[in-house]
Structure formats: C-alpha cells, structure tokens
Coordinates of C-alpha atoms (C1' of nucleotides) in Angstrom, one line a residue:
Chain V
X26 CA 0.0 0.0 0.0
X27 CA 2.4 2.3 0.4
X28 CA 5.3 3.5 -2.2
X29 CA 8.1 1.5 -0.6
X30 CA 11.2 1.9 -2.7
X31 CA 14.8 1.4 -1.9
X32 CA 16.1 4.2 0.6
X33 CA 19.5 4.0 -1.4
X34 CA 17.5 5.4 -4.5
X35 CA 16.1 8.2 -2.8
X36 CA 17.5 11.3 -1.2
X37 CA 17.7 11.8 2.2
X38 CA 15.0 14.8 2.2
X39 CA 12.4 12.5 0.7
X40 CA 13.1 9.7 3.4
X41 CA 12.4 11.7 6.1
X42 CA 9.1 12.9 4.3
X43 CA 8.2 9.2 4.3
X44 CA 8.8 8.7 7.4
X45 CA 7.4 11.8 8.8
X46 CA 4.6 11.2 6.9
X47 CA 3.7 7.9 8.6
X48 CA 4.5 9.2 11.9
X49 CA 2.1 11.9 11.8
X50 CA -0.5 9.2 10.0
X51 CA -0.1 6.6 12.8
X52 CA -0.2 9.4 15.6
X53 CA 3.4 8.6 16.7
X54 CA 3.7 12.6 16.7
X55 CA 0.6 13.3 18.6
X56 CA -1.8 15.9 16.3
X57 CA -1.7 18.9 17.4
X58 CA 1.8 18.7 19.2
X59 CA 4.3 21.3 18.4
X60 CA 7.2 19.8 16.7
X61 CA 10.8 21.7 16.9
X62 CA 12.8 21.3 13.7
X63 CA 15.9 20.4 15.6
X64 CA 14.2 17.6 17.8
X65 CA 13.0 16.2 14.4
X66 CA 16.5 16.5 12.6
X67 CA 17.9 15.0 15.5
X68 CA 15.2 11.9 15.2
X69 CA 15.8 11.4 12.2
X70 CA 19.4 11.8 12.2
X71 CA 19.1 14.6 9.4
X72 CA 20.1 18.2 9.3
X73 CA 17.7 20.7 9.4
X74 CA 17.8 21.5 5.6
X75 CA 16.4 18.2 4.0
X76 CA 14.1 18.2 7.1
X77 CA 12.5 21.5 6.3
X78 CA 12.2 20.5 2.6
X79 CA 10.2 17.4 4.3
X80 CA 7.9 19.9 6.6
X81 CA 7.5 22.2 3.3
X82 CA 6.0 19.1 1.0
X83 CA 3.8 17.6 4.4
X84 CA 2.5 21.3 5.0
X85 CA 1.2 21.6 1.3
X86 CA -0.6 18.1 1.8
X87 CA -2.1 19.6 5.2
X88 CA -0.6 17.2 7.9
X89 CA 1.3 19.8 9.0
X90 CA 0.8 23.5 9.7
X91 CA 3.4 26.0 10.0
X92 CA 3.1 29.7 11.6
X93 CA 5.9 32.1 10.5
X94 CA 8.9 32.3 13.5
X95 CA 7.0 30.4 15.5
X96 CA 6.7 26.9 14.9
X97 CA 5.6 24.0 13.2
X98 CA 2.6 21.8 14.9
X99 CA 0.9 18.8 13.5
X100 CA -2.3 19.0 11.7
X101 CA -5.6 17.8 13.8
X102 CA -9.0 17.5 12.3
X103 CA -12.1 18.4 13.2
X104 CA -15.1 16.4 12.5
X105 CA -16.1 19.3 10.4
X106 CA -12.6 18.7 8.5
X107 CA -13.6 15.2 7.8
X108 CA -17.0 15.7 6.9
X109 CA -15.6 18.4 3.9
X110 CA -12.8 15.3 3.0
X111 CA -16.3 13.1 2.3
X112 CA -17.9 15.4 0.2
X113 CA -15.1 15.7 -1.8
X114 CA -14.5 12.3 -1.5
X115 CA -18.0 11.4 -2.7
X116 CA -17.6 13.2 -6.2
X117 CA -13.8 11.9 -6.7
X118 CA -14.4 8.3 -5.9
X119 CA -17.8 8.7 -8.2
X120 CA -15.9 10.0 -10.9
X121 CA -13.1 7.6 -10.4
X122 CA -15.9 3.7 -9.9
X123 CA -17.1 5.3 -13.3
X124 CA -14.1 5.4 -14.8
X125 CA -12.5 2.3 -13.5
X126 CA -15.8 0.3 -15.0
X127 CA -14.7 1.8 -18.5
X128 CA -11.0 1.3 -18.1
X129 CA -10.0 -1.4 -15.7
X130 CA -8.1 -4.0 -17.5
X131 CA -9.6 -8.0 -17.1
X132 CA -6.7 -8.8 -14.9
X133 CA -7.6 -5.5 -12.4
X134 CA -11.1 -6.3 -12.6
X135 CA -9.6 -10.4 -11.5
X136 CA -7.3 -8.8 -9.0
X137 CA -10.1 -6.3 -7.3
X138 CA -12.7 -9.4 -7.2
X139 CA -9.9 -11.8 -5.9
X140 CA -9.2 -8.9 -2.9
X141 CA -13.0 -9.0 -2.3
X142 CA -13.6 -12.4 -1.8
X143 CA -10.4 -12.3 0.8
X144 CA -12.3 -9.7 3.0
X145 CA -15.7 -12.0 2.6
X146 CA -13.7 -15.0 3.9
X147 CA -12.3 -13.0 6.7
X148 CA -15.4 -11.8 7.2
X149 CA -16.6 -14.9 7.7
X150 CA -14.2 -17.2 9.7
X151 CA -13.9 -14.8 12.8
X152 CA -15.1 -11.8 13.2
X153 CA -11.9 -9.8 13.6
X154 CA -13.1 -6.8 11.4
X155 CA -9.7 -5.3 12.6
X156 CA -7.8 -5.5 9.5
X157 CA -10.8 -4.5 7.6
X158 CA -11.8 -1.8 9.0
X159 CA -8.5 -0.3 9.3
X160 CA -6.7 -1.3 5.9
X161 CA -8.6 -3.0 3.8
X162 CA -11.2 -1.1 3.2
X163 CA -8.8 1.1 2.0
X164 CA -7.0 -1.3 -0.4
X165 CA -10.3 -2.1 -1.8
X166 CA -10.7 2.1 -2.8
X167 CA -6.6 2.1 -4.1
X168 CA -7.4 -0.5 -6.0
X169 CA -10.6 1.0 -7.9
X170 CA -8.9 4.4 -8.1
X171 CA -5.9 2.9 -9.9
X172 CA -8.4 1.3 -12.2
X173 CA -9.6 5.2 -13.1
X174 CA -6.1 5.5 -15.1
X175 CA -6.3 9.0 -14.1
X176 CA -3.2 10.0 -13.0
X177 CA -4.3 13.5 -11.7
X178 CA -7.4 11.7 -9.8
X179 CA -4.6 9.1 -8.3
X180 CA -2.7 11.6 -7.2
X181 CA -5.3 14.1 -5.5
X182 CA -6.8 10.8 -3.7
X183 CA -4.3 8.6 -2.8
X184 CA -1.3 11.4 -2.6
X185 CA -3.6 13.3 -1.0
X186 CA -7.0 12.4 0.6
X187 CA -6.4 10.0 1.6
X188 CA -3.4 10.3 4.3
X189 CA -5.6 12.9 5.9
X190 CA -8.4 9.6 6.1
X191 CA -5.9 7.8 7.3
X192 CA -4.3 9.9 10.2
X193 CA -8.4 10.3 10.9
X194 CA -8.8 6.5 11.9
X195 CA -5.4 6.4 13.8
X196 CA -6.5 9.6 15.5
X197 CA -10.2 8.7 16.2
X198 CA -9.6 5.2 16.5
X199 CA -12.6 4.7 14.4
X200 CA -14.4 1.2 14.9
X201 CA -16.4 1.1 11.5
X202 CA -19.8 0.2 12.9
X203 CA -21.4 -1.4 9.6
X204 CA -18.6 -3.5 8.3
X205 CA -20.9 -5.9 7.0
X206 CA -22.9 -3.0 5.4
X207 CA -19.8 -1.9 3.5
X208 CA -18.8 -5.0 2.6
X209 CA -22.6 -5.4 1.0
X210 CA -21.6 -2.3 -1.1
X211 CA -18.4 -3.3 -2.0
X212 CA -19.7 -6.2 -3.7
X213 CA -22.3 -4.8 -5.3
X214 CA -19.7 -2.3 -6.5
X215 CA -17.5 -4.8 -7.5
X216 CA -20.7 -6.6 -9.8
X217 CA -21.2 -3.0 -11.6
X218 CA -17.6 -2.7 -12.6
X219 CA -17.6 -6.5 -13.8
X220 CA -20.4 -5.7 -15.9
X221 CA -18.6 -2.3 -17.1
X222 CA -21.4 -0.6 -16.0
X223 CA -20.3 3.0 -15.3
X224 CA -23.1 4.6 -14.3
X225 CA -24.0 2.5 -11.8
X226 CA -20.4 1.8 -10.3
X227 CA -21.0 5.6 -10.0
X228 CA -23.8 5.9 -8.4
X229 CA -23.3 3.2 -5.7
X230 CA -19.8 3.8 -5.2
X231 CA -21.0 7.7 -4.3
X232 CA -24.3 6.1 -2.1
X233 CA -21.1 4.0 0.1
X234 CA -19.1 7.1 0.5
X235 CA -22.0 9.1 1.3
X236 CA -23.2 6.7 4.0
X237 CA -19.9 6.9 5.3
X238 CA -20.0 10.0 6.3
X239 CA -23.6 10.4 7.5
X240 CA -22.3 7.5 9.8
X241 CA -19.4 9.8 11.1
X242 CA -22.4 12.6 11.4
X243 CA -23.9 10.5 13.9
X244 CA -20.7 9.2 16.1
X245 CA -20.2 13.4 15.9
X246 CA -23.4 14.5 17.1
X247 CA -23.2 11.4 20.0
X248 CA -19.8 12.4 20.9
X249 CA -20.3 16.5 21.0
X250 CA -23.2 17.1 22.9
X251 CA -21.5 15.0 26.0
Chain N
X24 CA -7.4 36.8 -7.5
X25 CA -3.6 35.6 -6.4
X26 CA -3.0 36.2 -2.7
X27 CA -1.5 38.6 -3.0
X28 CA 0.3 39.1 1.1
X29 CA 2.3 41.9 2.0
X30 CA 5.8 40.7 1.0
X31 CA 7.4 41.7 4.5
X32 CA 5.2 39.2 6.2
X33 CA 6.1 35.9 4.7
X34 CA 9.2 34.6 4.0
X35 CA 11.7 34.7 1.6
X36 CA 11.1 30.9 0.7
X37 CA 7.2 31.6 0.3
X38 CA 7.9 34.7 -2.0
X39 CA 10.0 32.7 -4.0
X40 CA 7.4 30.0 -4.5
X41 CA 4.9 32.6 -5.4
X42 CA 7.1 34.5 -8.0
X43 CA 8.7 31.2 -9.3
X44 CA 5.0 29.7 -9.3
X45 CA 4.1 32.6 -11.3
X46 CA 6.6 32.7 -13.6
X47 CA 6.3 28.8 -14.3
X48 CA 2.0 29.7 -15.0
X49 CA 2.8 32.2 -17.5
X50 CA 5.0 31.3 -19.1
X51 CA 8.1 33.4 -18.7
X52 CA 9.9 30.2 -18.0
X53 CA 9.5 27.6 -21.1
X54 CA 7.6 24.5 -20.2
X55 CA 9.5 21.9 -20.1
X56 CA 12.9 23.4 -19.9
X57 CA 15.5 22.5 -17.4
X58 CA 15.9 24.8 -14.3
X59 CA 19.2 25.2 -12.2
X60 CA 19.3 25.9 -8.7
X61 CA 22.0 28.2 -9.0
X62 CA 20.2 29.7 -12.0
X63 CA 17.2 30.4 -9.9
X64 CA 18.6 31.1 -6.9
X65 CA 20.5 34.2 -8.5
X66 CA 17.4 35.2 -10.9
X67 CA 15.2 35.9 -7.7
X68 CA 18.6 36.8 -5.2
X69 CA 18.1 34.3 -2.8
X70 CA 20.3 31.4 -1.3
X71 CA 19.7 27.7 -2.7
X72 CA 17.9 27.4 0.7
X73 CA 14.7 28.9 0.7
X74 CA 14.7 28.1 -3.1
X75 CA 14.6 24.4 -2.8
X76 CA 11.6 24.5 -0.2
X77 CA 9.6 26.5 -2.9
X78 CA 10.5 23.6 -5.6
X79 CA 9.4 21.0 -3.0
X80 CA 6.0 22.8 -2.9
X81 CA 5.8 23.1 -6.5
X82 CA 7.1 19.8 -7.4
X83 CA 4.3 18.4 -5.1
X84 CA 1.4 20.9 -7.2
X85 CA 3.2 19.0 -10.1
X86 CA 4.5 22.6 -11.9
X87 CA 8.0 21.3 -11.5
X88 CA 9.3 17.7 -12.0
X89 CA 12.5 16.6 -10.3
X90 CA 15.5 14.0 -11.1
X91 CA 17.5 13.0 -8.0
X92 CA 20.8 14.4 -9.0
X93 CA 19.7 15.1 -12.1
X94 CA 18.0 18.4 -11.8
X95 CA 14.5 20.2 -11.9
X96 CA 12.2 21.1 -14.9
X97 CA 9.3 23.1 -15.9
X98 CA 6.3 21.0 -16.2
X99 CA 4.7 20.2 -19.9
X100 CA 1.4 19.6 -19.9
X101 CA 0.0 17.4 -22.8
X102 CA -3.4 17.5 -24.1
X103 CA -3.8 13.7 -22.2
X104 CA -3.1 15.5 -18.9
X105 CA -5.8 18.4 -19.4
X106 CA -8.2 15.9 -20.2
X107 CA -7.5 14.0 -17.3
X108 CA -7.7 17.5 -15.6
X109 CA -10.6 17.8 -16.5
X110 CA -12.4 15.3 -15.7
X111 CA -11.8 15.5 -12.2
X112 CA -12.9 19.6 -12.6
X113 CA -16.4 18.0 -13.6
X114 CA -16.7 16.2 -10.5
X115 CA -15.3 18.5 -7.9
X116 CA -17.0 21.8 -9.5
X117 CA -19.7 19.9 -9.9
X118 CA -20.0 19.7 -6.1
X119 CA -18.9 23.1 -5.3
X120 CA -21.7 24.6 -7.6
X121 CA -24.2 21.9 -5.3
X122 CA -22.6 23.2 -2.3
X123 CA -22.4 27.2 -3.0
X124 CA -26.4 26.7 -3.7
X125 CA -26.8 25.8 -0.6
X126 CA -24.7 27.5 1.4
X127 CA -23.7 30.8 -0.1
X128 CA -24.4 34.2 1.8
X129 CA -26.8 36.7 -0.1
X130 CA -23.8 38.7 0.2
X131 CA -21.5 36.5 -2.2
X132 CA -25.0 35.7 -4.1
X133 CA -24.8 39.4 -5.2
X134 CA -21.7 39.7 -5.6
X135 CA -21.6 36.6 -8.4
X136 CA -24.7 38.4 -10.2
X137 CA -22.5 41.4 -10.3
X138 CA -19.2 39.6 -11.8
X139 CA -21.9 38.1 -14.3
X140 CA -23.3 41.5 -15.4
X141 CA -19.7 42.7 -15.7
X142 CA -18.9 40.2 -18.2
X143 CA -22.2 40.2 -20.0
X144 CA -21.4 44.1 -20.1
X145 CA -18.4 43.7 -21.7
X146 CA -19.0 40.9 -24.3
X147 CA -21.7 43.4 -25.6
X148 CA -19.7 46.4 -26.0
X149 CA -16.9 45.3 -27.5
X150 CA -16.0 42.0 -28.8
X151 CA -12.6 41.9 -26.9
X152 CA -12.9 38.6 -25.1
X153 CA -9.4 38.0 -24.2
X154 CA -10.2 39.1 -21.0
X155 CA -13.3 37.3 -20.5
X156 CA -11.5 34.3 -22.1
X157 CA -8.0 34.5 -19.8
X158 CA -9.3 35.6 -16.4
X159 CA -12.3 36.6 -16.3
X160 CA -14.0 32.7 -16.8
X161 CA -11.7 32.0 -14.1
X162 CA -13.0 34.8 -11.8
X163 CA -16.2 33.4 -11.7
X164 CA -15.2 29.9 -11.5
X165 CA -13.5 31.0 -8.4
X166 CA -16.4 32.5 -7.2
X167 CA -18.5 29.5 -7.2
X168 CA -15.7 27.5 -5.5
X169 CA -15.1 30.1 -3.0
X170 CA -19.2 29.4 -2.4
X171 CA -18.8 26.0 -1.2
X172 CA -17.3 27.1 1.9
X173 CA -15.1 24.0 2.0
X174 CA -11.9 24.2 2.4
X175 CA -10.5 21.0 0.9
X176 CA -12.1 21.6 -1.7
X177 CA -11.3 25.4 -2.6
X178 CA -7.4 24.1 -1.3
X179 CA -7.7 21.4 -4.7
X180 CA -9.7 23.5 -7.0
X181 CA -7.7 26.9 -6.8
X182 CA -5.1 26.0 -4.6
X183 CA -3.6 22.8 -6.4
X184 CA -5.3 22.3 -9.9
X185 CA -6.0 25.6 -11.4
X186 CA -2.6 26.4 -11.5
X187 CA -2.1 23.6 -13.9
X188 CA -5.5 25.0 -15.9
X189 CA -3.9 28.4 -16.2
X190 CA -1.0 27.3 -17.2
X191 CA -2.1 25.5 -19.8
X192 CA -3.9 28.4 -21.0
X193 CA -0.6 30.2 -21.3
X194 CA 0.9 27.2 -22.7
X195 CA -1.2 26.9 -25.5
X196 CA -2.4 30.4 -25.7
X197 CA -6.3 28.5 -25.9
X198 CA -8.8 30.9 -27.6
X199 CA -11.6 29.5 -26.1
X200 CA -14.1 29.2 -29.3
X201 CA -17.5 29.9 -27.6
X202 CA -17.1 32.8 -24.9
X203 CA -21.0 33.4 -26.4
X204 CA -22.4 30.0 -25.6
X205 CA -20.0 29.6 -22.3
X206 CA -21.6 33.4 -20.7
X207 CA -24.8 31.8 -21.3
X208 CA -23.7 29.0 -19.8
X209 CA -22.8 31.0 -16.9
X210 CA -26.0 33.0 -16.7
X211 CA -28.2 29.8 -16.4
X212 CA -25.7 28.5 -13.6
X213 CA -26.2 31.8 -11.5
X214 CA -30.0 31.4 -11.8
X215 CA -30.3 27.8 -10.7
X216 CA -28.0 29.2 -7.4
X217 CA -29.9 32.4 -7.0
X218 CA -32.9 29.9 -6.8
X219 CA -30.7 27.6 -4.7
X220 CA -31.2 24.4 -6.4
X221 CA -28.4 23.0 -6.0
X222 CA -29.2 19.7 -8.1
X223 CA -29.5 22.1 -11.3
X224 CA -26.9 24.0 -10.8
X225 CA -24.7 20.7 -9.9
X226 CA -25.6 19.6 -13.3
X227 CA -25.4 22.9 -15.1
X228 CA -21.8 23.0 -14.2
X229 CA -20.6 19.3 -14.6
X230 CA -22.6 20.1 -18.4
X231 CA -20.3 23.7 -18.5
X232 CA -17.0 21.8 -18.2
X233 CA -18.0 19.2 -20.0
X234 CA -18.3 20.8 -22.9
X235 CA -15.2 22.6 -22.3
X236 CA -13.5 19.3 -22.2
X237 CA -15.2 18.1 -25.2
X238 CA -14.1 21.8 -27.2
X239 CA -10.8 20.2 -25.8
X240 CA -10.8 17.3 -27.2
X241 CA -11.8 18.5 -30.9
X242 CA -9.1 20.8 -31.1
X243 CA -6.5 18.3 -29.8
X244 CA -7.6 15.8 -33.1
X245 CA -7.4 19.2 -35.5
X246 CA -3.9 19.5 -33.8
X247 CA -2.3 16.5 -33.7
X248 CA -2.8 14.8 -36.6
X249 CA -1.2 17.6 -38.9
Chain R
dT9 C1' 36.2 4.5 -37.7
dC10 C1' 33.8 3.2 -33.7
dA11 C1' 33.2 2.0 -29.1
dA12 C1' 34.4 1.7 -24.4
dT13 C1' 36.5 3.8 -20.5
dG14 C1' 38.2 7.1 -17.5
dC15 C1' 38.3 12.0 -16.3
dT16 C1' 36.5 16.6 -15.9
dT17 C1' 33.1 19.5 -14.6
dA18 C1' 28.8 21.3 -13.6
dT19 C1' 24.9 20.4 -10.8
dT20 C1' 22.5 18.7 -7.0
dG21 C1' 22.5 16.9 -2.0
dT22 C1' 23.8 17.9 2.7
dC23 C1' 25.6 20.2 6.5
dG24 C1' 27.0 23.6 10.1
dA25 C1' 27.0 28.4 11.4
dC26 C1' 25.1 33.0 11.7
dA27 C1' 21.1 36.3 11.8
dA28 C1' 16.5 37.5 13.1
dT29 C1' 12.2 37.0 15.1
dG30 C1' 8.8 35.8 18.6
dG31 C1' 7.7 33.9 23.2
dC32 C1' 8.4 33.9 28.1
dG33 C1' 9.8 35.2 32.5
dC34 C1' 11.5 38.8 35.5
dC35 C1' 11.2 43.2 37.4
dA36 C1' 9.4 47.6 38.6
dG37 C1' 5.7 50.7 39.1
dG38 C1' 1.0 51.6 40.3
Chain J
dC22 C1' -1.6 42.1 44.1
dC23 C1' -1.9 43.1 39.4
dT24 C1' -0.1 44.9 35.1
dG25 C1' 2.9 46.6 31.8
dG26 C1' 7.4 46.9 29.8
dC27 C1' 12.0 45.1 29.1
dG28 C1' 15.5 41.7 28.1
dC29 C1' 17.0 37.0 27.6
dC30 C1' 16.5 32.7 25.2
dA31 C1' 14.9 29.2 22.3
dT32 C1' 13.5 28.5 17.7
dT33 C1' 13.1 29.5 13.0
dG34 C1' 15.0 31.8 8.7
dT35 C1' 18.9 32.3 5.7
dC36 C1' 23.3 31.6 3.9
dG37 C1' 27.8 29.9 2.2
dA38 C1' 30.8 25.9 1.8
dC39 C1' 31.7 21.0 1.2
dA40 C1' 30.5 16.3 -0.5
dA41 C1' 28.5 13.2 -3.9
dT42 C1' 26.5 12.1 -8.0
dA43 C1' 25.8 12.0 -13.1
dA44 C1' 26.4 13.8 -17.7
dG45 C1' 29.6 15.1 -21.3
dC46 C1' 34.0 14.9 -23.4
dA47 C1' 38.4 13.3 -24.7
dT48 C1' 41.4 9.6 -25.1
dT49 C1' 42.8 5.1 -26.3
dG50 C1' 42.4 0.6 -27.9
dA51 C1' 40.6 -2.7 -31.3

DNA sequence: TCAATGCTTATTGTCGACAATGGCGCCAGG
DNA sequence: CCTGGCGCCATTGTCGACAATAAGCATTGA
C-alpha cells in the first residue's frame, strides 16, 4: 500500500518525508503537538535542511501546519474537517468507480474481485473486522482508483486524501460500525464494474461514500453534545 | 485573484514560491525546460535554501518535476493530462456549484450576479474577449468554489489544480471558441443558485466543463494529426 | 572508424553556522 | 496584588561551503 522503494534510491530529504509522513498518519507525533525542527533533525538523524524540505512538501498536503517564526505543529482534524474530505471524496471516488468500469483491465477487474472475496472469507471465519476496518477497506478504494487510469485523480486521492483519512482512523480510533454493510456495497460495486457498468459503479460507489460519512455525522453528534 | 500578502510578512522561501510559481504559470519560463538551482537562486537573489523548499512545494502541485541528481524542470502539460484535468474539474465543480447553492451568503450571491453582469457588459460592448477568455471565466469559477465554503475543496480546485489549468492556457495560448455559448452558460448557472437548487446548478456545471472538455478534445484531433 | 572507459566539470544533495524574530519570564511601578 | 514593559533565550529563517553524483568529453584501444 504504500510506495516502498529502496532508501538507497532516494535522497535523504524525501526519506524523512516518508517517514514523517507515517509518523504523523499513525499518531506517533501526537496531532496537534508542536514539533521543533531540531528535535526532528535530531530523530531522524538529518540536518535541518532536507528536514525542512520534508515539513514544506507535508504542509502543502495539510498534515502539517506552519506559523511564520513560530513553529511548526501537526495538523488535527475536526469532524467538520472530515465531513468536507467526504464530500469531496464522494464526487472523486464517483468519478473515479465510473471510470474504473470503463477502463479497468480484465486482470484489475480479477485482482479487485480476488481482494474481495479475501475480505468476505475473513469476514466470515472470525469476526476480527480489525484488519478490515483499518486497511482494507482502504485497499479495496486504491485499487478501484488505480483502475480510473487517471493520473491526476490518483494523485489528489491517494497522494492526498487519503493520508488525511488515514491519520483520521489512527486519530479517532474509528471502529467502522457497519462492516458488514460496506462490505454489502463493496460487492455490489465490485458486480457494476464487472459488468462495465459506469453509471451504476458511480452511483453506488458515491451512495457507500455518502453513507460513510452520515455515519461519522452520527458518532459526531453522539460524541459532542456530552 | 492571487493572494497577494504583504511581502514583509512571509518569507523569503514563500515569496520565491509565489514568483517562481508565477513565472512557471505564465510562461516566462518555457515549459519543459530545465531549471538550475544556482540559476534560480541568483534570478530571484536568494540562497539555494529557501529556493529548494519552494520547488518541493511546487514539485508536489506537479509545476516542477525533479530527477535525483539530475535536476529540476518546468512542467509540460500534454493535451492527455488536461483531459484528465478535467475530468476531475467535472466532478469537484460539480459539487462546489451543489454546495455554493446551498450555502452561499446573499452577500457573495450578489456579488456573483455582479461579476456576471460585468462580463455580460463587456461581451456586448466590445467583442474583446481575451479578457473574458483568460481571467475573467476563471473569476467566476473562483467565485462559485469560493461558495462551497469548503476548504478542501477550494485548497484542490484553486489552490492545487488551477494552477495547472492556467498554465495550460498560457501554454497553448487557448482561444476558447464559444465565450457566447460559455456566458450563457454561466448566466443559467447563477439562476439555478440564485434559486438555490443546488441539483440544477450541480448539473449545469458538470454540463459547463464538459463541454469545455469536449471543445478540448476536438481541437487536440485538429492539432495533432497535422 | 567506432566503441568503451576514464576523467572533468557542472549540478544537486547535505551540512553547520550565523542572523532575526517571537515567546516567556522577570522586574518595577502603580 | 496586578499589570505593563523590558531583556533573555529558544526556535526559526537564511546563507555559504563542502561532498556526492551523473552527464559530457576526450582519449585510447581494437
């Protein structure tokens, strides 16, 4: 799931944005905690320039967020912050089912079925919806928005989005309360894009997103009000 | 239409990435072409420093594209990648017209009846419509965007991929063909959110760009095949 | 004559030091 | 006791120098 590639290849600025990057994703670096560029230089056993090419590139995706002579502190969202990722999700992930029913290649439409059937079996044996819930879901929506062959759409989702989703469910701890229900709508996804049915893969694949995130609306309004 | 800060407050790194992203938009540095550090770094009078944290930033909006010890170059946009651009414009402005139904103030409401009037004003007068044509169908796109009162999705509209739209109209110098049938376009848009129906004006705008894209694609086959 | 190899050189990658700004605590005055 | 101003300090912003890599050229051998 994520771009590993040799470190040897790399530079050492882009490193540390990696593995910034999934600090702040898995909440080692606790949101909203102020981090000094020398106490990350000296993690990372960098010097401060490549580091602050690092914070430059993460602040542009919003984990981070920098204030002039003061300091740099990582990103924390808000439910209202999540709620504005779904909407946007909604129409990108719409565009990008439709697409992937046009374009997807037999042997992605094979692979994304394959992956499906692996989360039904889990599904089934136990119920550790763990994995799921946490990463699979996830490779299921990589998956379909590689199959858009849109390299812009890849990269606004994926390169994007979707670490801000990410750092959400590591922040939150989010316990998906209708896996079962997604799953449901995965298949049926799944069926539309077999059947290269755009439309449709567009229109349910925009329904699961937008369910989503009424779901969120409600763990929000339980959680606020206390 | 650029935030335009006072230069004093920000730093030299962000006023480099503004200039160097402007010069890169229109133009005044050849798509394409290499760029040296050194190069840069004397043009605007500033250390390699600040510079390479501005081509981080820009390399991640995709205006720049980097080779590890290789060097830096302009982006080129091909007519493949404005397509692609496109389509994920249909979907995105598609939900920020939806949204700026809903939630616009009477206030910005006006003012987008105003900027309408302007341009209706001046397409009657006098048949200049570079303006219209360069800026001024951006203006109002912004406008709309601005409407959704979401910030992701103004931050990937105007903050990420209208960069790469504008530049591309620089690139390619577009004479958009149908300022008539676009304005009209527009008018019937600003109706449908003056009567907040935000399912109309949803689907006059995904229609607006589409047909943009389409006017894209026909001049792409008159080009290319020559 | 051509190709392969080593060198040269320009460019990028990295680092440590210096300058400048903002926050924080101390002190004095009311 | 509270409040306002002043100065110190930590942190960020910027710079110049050094190291490492890769492209281009010349040279040499077949």
């Amino acid at each position: 799931m994520n771009e590993v590639l040799a470190d040897s290849s790399r530079t050492l600025a882009d490193r540390v944005f990696s593995r910034l990057q999934d600090d702040i994703v898995r909440g080692v670096i606790a949101p909203g905690s102020k981090v000094s560029e020398t106490d990350l230089a000296g993690r990372y056993g960098v010097s401060r320039g490549p580091l602050r090419e690092a914070i430059r590139r993460l602040e542009s995706r919003k984990l981070l967020e920098r204030e002039v002579h003061v300091g740099t502190r990582v990103a924390s969202l808000s439910f209202d912050d999540l709620i504005e990722i779904y909407h946007v999700r909604e129409a990108l992930e719409g565009l990008a089912a439709g697409l992937a029913a046009r374009l997807m290649t037999a042997e992605e439409v094979a692979g994304l079925t394959e992956l499906l059937g692996q989360h039904e079996q889990q599904q089934d044996l136990r119920h550790d919806t763990a994995y799921f819930q946490r990463e699979g879901d996830l490779d299921f929506h990589y998956r379909i928005i590689q199959g858009s062959h849109n390299r812009t759409l890849i990269r606004m989702l994926i390169g994007e989005l979707y670490h801000l989703v990410r750092m959400y469910r590591y922040q939150f701890s989010t316990v998906a309360n209708r896996p079962q229900k997604a799953l449901h709508e995965h298949r049926r996804i799944v069926e539309a894009i077999e059947a290269r049915d755009a439309e449709m893969a567009e229109l349910l694949m925009r329904r699961h997103i937008s369910r989503a995130r009424e779901n969120i609306e409600q763990q929000a309004q339980q959680r606020s009000p206390q």
